[in-house]
Tab-separated table of C-alpha atoms in Angstrom:
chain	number	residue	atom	x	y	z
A	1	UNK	CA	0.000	0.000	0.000
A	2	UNK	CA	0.846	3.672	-0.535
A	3	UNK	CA	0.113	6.192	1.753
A	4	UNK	CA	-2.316	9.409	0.259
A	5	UNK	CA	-1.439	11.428	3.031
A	6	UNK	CA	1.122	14.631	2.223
A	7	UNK	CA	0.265	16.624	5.009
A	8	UNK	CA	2.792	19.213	6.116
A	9	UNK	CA	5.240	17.408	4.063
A	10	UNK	CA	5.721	20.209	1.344
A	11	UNK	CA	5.165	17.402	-1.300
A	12	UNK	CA	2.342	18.454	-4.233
A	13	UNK	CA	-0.581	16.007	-5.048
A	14	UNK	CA	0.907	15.401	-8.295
A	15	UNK	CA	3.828	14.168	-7.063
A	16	UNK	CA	1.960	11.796	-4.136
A	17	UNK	CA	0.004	10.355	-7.371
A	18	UNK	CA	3.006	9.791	-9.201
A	19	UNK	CA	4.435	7.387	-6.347
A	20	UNK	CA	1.108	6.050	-6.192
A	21	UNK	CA	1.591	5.168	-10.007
A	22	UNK	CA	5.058	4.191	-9.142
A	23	UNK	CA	4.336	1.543	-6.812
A	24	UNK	CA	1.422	0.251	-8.241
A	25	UNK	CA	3.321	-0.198	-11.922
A	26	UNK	CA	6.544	-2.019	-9.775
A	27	UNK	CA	3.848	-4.438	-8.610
A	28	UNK	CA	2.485	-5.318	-11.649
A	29	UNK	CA	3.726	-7.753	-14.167
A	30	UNK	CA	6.199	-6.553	-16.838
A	31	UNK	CA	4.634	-2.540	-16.395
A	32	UNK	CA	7.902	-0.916	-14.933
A	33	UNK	CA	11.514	-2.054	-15.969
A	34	UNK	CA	13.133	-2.751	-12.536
A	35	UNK	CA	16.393	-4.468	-11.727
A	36	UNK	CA	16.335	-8.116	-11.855
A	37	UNK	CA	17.272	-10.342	-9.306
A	38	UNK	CA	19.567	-12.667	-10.936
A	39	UNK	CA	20.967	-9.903	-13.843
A	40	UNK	CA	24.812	-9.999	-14.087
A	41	UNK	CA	26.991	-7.415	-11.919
A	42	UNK	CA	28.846	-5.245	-14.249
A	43	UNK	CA	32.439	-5.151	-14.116
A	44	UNK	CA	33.228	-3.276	-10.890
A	45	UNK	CA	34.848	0.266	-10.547
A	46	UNK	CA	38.658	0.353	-10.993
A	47	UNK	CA	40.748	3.185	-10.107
A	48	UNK	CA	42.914	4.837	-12.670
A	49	UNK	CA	45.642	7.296	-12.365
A	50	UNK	CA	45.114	10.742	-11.782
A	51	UNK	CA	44.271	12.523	-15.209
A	52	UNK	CA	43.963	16.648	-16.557
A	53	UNK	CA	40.426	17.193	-15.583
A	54	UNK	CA	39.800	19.953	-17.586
A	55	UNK	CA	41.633	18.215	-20.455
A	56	UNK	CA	38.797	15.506	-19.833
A	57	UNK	CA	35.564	17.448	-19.578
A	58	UNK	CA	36.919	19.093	-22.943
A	59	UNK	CA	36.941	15.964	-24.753
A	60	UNK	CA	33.998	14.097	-22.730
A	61	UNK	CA	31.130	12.993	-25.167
A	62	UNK	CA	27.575	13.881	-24.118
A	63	UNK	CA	24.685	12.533	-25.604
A	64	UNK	CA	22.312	15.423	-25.484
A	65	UNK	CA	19.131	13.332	-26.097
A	66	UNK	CA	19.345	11.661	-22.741
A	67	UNK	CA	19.151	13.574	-19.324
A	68	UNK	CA	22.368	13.824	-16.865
A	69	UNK	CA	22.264	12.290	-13.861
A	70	UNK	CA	25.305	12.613	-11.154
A	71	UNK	CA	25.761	10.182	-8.591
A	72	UNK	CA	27.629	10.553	-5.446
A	73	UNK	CA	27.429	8.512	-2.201
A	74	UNK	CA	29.360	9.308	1.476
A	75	UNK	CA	30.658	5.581	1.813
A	76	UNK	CA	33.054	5.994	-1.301
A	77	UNK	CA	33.115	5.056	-5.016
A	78	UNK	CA	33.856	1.187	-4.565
A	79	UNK	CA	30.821	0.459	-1.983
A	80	UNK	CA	27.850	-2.122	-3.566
A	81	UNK	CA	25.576	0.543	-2.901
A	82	UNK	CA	26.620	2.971	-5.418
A	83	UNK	CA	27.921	0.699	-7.543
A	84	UNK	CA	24.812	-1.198	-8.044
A	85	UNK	CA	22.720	1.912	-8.566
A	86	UNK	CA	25.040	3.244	-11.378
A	87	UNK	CA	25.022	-0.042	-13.281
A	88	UNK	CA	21.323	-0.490	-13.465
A	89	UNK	CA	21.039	3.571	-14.093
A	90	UNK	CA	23.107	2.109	-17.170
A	91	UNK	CA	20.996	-1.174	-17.782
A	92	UNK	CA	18.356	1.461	-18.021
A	93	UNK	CA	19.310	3.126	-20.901
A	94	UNK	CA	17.771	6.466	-20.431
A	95	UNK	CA	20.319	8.380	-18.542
A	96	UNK	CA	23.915	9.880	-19.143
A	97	UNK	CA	24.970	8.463	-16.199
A	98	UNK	CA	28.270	10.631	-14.271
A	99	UNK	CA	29.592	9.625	-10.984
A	100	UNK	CA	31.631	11.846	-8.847
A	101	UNK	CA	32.203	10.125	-5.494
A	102	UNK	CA	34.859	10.236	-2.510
A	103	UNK	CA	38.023	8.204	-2.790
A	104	UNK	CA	36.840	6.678	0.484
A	105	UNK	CA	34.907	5.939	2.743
A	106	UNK	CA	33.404	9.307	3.993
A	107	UNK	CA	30.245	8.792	5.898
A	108	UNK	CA	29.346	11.033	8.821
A	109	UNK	CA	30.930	13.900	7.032
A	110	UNK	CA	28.001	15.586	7.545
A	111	UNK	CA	28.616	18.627	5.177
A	112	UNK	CA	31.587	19.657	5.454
A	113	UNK	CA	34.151	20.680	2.519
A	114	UNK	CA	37.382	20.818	1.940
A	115	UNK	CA	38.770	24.739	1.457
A	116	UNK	CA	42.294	25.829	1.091
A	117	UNK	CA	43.770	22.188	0.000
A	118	UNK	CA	44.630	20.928	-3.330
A	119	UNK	CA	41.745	18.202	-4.404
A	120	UNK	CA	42.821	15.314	-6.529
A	121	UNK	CA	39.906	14.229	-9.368
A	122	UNK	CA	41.397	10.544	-10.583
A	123	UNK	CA	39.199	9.057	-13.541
A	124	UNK	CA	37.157	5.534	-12.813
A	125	UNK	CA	36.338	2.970	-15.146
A	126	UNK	CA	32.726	2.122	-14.574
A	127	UNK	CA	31.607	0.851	-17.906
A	128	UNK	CA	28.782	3.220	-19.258
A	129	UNK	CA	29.451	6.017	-17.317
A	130	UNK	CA	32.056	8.855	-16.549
A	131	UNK	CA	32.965	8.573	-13.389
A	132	UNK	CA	35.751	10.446	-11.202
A	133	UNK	CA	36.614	9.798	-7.225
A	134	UNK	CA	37.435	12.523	-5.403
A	135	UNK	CA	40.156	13.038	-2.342
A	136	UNK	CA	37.298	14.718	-0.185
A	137	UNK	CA	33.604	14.776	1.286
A	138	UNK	CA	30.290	14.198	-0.661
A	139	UNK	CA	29.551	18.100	-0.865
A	140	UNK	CA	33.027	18.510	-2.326
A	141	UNK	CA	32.091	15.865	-4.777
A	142	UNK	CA	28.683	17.474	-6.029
A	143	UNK	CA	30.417	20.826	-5.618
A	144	UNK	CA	33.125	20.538	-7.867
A	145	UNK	CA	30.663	18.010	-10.252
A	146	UNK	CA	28.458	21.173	-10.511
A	147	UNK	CA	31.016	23.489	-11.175
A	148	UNK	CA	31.721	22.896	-14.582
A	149	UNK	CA	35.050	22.517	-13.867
A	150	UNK	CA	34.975	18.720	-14.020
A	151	UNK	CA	32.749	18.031	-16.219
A	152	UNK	CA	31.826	19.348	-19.798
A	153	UNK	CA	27.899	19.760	-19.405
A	154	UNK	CA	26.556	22.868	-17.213
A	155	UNK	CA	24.087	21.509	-14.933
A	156	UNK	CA	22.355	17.571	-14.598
A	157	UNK	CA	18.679	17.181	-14.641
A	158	UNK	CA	18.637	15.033	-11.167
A	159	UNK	CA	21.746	14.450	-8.259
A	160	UNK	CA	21.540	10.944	-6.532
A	161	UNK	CA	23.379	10.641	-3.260
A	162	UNK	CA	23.388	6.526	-2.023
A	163	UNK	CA	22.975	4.054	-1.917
A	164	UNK	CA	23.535	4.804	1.624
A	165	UNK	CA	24.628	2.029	3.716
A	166	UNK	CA	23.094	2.266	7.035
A	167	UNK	CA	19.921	4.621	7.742
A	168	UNK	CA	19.979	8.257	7.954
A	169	UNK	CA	16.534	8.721	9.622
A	170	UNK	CA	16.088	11.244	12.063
A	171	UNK	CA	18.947	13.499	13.163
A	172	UNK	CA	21.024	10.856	11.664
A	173	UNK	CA	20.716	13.114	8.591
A	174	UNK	CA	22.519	15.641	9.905
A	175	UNK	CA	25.586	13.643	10.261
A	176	UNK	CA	25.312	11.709	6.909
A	177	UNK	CA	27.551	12.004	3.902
A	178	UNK	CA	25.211	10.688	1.413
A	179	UNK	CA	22.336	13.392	2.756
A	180	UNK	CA	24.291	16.500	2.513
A	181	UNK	CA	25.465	15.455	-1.290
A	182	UNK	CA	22.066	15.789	-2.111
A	183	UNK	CA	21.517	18.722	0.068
A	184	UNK	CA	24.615	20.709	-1.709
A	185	UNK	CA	22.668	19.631	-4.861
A	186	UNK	CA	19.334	21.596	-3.952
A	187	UNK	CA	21.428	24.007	-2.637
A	188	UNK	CA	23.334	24.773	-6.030
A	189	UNK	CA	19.587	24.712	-7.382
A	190	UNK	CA	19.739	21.002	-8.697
A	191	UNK	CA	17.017	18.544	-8.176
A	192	UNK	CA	18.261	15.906	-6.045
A	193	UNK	CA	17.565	12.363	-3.724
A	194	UNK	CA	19.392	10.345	-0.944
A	195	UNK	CA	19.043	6.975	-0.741
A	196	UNK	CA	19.953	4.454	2.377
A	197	UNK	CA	19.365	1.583	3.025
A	198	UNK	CA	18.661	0.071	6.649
A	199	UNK	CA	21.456	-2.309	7.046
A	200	UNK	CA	21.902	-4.617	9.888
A	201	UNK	CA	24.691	-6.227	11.308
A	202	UNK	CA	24.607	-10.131	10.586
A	203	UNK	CA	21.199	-9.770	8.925
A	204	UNK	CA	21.637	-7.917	5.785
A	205	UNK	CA	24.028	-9.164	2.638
A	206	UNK	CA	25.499	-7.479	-0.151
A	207	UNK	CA	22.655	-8.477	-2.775
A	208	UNK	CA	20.413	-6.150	-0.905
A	209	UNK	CA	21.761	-3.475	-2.462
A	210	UNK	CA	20.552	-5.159	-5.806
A	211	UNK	CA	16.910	-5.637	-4.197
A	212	UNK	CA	17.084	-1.811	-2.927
A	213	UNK	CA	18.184	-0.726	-6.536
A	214	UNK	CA	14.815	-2.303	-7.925
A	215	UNK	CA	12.527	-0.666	-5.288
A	216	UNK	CA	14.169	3.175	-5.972
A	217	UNK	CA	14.780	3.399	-9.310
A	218	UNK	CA	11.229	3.193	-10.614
A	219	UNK	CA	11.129	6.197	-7.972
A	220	UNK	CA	14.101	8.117	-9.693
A	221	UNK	CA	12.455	7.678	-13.277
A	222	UNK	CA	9.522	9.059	-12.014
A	223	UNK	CA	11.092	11.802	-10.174
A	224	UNK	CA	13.452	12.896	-13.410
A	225	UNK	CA	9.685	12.773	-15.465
A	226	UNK	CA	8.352	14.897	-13.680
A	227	UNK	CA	11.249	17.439	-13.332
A	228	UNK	CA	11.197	17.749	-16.849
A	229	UNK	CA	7.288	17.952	-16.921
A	230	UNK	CA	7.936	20.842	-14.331
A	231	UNK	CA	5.578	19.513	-11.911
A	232	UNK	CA	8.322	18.171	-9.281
A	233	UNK	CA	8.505	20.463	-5.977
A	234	UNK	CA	11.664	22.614	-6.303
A	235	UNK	CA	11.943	23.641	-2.788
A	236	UNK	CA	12.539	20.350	-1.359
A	237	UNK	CA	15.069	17.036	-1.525
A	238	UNK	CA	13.800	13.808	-1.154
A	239	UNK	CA	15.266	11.279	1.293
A	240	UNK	CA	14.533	7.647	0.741
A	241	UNK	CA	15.029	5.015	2.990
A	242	UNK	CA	14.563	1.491	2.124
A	243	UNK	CA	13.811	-1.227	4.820
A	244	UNK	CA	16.486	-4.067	6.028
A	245	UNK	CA	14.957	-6.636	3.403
A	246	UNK	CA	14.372	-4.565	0.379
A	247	UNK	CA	12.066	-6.724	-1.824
A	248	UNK	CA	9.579	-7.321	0.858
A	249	UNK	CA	8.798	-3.936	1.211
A	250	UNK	CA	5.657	-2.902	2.058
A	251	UNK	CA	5.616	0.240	-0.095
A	252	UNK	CA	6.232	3.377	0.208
A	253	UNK	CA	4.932	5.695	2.314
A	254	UNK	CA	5.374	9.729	2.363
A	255	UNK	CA	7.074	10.354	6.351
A	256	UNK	CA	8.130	13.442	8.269
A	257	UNK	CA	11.611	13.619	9.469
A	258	UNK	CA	12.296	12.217	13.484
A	259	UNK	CA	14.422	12.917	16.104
A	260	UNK	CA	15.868	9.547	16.060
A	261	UNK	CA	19.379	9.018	16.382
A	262	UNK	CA	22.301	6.783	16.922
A	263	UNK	CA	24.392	7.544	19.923
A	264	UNK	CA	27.847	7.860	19.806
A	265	UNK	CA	29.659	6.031	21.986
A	266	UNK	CA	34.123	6.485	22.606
A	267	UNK	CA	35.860	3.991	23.921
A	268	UNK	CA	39.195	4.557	24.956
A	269	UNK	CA	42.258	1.976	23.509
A	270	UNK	CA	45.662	1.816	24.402
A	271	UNK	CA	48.452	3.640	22.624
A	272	UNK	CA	49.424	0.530	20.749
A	273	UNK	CA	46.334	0.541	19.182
A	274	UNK	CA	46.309	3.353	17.744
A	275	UNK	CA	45.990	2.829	13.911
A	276	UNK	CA	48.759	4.167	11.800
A	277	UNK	CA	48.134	6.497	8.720
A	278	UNK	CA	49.141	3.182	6.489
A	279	UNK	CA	46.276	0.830	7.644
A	280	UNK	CA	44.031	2.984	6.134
A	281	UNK	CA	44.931	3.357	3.076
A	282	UNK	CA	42.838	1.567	0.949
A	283	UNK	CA	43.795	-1.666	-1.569
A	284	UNK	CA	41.603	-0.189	-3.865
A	285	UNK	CA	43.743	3.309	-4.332
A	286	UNK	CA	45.756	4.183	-7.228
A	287	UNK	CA	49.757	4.528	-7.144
A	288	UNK	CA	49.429	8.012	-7.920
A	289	UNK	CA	47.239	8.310	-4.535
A	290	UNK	CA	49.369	6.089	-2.309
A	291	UNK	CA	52.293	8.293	-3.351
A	292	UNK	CA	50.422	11.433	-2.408
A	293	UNK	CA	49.055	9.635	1.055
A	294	UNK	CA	52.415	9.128	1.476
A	295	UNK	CA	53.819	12.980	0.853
A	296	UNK	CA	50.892	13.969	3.183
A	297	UNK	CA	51.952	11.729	5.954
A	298	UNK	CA	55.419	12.607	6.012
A	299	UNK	CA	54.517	16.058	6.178
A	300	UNK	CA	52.556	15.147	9.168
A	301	UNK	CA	55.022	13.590	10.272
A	302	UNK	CA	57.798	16.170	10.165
A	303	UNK	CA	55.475	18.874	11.548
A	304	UNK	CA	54.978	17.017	14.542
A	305	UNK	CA	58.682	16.872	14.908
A	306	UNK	CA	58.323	20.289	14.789
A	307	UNK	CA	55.635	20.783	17.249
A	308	UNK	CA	57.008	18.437	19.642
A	309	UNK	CA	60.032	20.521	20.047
A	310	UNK	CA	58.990	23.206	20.637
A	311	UNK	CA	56.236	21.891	23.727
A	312	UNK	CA	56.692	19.959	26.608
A	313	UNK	CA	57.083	15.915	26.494
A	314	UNK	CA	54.298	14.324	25.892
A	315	UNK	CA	53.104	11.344	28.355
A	316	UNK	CA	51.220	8.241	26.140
A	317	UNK	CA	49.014	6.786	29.052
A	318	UNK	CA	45.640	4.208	29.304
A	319	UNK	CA	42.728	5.700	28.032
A	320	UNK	CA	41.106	4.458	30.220
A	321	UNK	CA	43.390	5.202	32.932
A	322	UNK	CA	43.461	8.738	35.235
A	323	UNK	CA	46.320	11.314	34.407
A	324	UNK	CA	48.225	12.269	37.209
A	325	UNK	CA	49.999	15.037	37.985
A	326	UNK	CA	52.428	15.828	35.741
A	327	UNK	CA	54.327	18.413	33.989
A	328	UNK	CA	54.511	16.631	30.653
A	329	UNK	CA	51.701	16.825	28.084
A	330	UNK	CA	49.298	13.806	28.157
A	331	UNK	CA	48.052	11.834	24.731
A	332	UNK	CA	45.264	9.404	24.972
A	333	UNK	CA	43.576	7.933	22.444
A	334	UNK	CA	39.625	7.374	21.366
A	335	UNK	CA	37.367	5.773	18.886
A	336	UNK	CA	33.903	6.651	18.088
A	337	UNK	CA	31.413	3.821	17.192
A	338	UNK	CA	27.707	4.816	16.876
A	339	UNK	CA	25.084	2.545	18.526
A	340	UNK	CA	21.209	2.073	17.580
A	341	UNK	CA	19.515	3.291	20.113
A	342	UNK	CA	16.483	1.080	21.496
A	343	UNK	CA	13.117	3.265	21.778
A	344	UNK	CA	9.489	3.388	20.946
A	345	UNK	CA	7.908	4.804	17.778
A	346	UNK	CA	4.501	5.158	17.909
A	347	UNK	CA	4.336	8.239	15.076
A	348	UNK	CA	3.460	6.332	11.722
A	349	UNK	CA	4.135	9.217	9.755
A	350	UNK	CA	7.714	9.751	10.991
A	351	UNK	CA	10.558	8.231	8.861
A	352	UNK	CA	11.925	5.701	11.083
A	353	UNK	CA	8.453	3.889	12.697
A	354	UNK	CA	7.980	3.772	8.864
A	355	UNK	CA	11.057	1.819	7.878
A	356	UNK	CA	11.023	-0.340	11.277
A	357	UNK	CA	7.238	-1.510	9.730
A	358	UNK	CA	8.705	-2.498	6.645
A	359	UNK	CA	7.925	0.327	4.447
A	360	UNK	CA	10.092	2.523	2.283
A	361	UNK	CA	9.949	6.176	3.643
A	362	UNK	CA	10.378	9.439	1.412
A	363	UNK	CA	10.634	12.713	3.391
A	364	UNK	CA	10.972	16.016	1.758
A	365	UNK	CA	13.828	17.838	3.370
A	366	UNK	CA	14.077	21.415	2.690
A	367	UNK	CA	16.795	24.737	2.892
A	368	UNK	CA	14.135	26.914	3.730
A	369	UNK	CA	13.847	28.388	7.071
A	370	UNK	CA	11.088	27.220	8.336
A	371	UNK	CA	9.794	27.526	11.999
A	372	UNK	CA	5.873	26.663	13.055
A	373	UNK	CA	4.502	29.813	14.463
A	374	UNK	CA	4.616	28.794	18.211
A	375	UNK	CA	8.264	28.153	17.800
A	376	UNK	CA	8.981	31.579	16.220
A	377	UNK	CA	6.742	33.389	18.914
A	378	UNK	CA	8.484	31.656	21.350
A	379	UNK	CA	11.612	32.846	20.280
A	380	UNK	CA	11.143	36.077	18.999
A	381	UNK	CA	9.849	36.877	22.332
A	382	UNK	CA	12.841	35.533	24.082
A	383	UNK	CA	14.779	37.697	21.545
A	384	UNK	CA	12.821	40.845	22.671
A	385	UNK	CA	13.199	40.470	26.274
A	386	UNK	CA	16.677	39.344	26.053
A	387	UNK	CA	17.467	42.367	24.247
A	388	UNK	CA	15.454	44.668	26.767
A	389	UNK	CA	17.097	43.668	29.610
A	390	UNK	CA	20.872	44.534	28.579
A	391	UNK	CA	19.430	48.306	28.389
């Protein structure tokens, strides 16, 4: 089932139809082309040395029958999830397909950017599309894809941000990668949707990600039909969220954004521990970006030389341990994990009571600044007296 209801969601009727259309074509027989379950994986995404960007948007080809879509994603350019969305946006047929992604993983970037530091573009071979990963965040990504620096075209008809892996209901939006790629989108004036899926730990598998792919993009050729009809809402993003098993969905259904959230939790480890700059580096990179991983560390390296003479010793002690006095600097070192939190939804309309039933949530999000009136009353009236009571 779908649900009618768009109340206080921002979303117009035509649009609620449309996923009613949506949903009702995926269920029928042969009436939507979706993903299929046993289709072949394209050859996966293979990083390339680092090539003249501009050189490359000069001589890119673009087809200018078919509509541009840019994909970008905040767990980096190699996860499933973005790797099986761009492969069945090619299946499809209907799309010039561009990705601009991070190098890595880069979830919980929230939206941050990168100013002030030289950003490497290396190409990607992901058959059917031009694709580029990026040394930096999501909104870098869809920034510099937007730019027209990168690329040869001036603006895409739709951004996609996912396929998300993990949720980013709630406030968890506000610490997701893959949301504020699509919110840098609207922001530049682009059309744009995140999509996550709600993986669990020793329940979900990789194929998911294949199932999810089926359920959304029926979504995303409706959305990109009616941005070209000029009947989608231009004020708002749309996030998607697709329940744990994907192809026993039971629909979708038009939510409101919670206040659920993961917590974080930091646990303290011992100095030993500590992960050096080389375990993260990624089998996946290039040469040309292990050589530059390794220029930046040693610069890190030889301006903590620096710093370290200049201060007092530093003490390496437990974490977990108390500091005692001392006159010599202490270190101790952290890592954040964020844990599900266990709590009652009772609110069908909001996004995560939604996907915990089983059904696949789409909330508008908008840049607007919006406040309900008691919350600006309540404010502006705090504002006054605040004000009145310094003079």
């Amino acid at each position: 089932m779908t649900s009618t209801s768009a109340k206080n969601n921002g979303l117009s009727a035509a649009l609620v139809s449309n996923l009613q259309d949506v949903l009702s074509k995926r269920k029928g027989a042969n009436e939507e082309k979706v993903v299929s379950d046993g289709s072949a994986a394209e050859e996966a995404p293979s990083t390339s040395d680092s090539v003249d960007v501009s050189a490359a948007a000069a001589e890119e080809e673009i087809d200018d029958s078919r509509p541009i879509v840019l994909v970008t994603n905040g767990d980096g350019i190699d996860s499933p999830g973005l790797v099986s969305l761009v492969e069945a946006l090619v299946r499809e047929g209907l799309y010039n397909v561009h990705v601009c992604a991070p190098q890595t993983d880069k979830s919980a970037s929230a939206h941050s950017m990168t100013p002030g530091e030289t950003i490497a573009a290396s190409s990607v071979n992901i058959k059917g599309a031009t694709a580029f990963e990026v040394s930096g965040t999501p909104v870098d990504c869809i920034s510099l894809g937007l730019s027209g620096a990168l690329f040869a075209w001036s603006k895409p008809v739709l951004v996609i941000s996912g396929i998300n892996q993990g949720s980013s209901c709630g406030h968890q939006m506000f610490y997701s990668g893959a949301v504020s790629g699509a919110r840098e989108a609207l922001i530049s004036g682009v059309p744009s949707l995140s999509i996550s899926l709600n993986w669990k730990k020793d329940e979900s598998k990789e194929s998911d990600f294949k199932d999810a792919v089926g359920v959304c993009v029926p979504l995303i050729n409706a959305t990109i039909r009616d941005i070209e009809k000029g009947v989608f809402p231009k004020d708002c993003s749309l996030n998607i969220e697709i329940p744990t098993s994907p192809s026993s969905n039971k629909g979708f259904k038009i939510t409101k954004q919670s206040t659920w959230r993961q917590s974080p939790s930091w646990q303290g480890v011992s100095a030993n521990r500590h992960p050096g700059a080389g375990n993260f580096m990624s089998n996946q990179q290039s040469l040309g970006a292990q050589l530059a991983q390794l220029g930046r560390d040693a610069s890190a390296a030889g301006a903590a030389r620096r710093f370290t003479t200049q201060k007092k010793s530093i003490v390496e002690i437990e974490s977990v341990g108390v500091a005692g006095k001392t006159d010599s600097r202490v270190k101790k070192h952290f890592r954040l994990e964020f844990v599900a939190k266990e709590e009652e939804h009772t609110d069908g309309d909001l996004d995560i009571k939604a996907l915990e039933d089983g059904f696949v949530s789409v909330t508008p999000l908008s840049i607007l600044p919006k406040l309900d009136s008691e919350t600006q009353a309540a404010a502006s009236e705090w504002i006054s007296k605040a004000l009145n009571s310094d003079q």
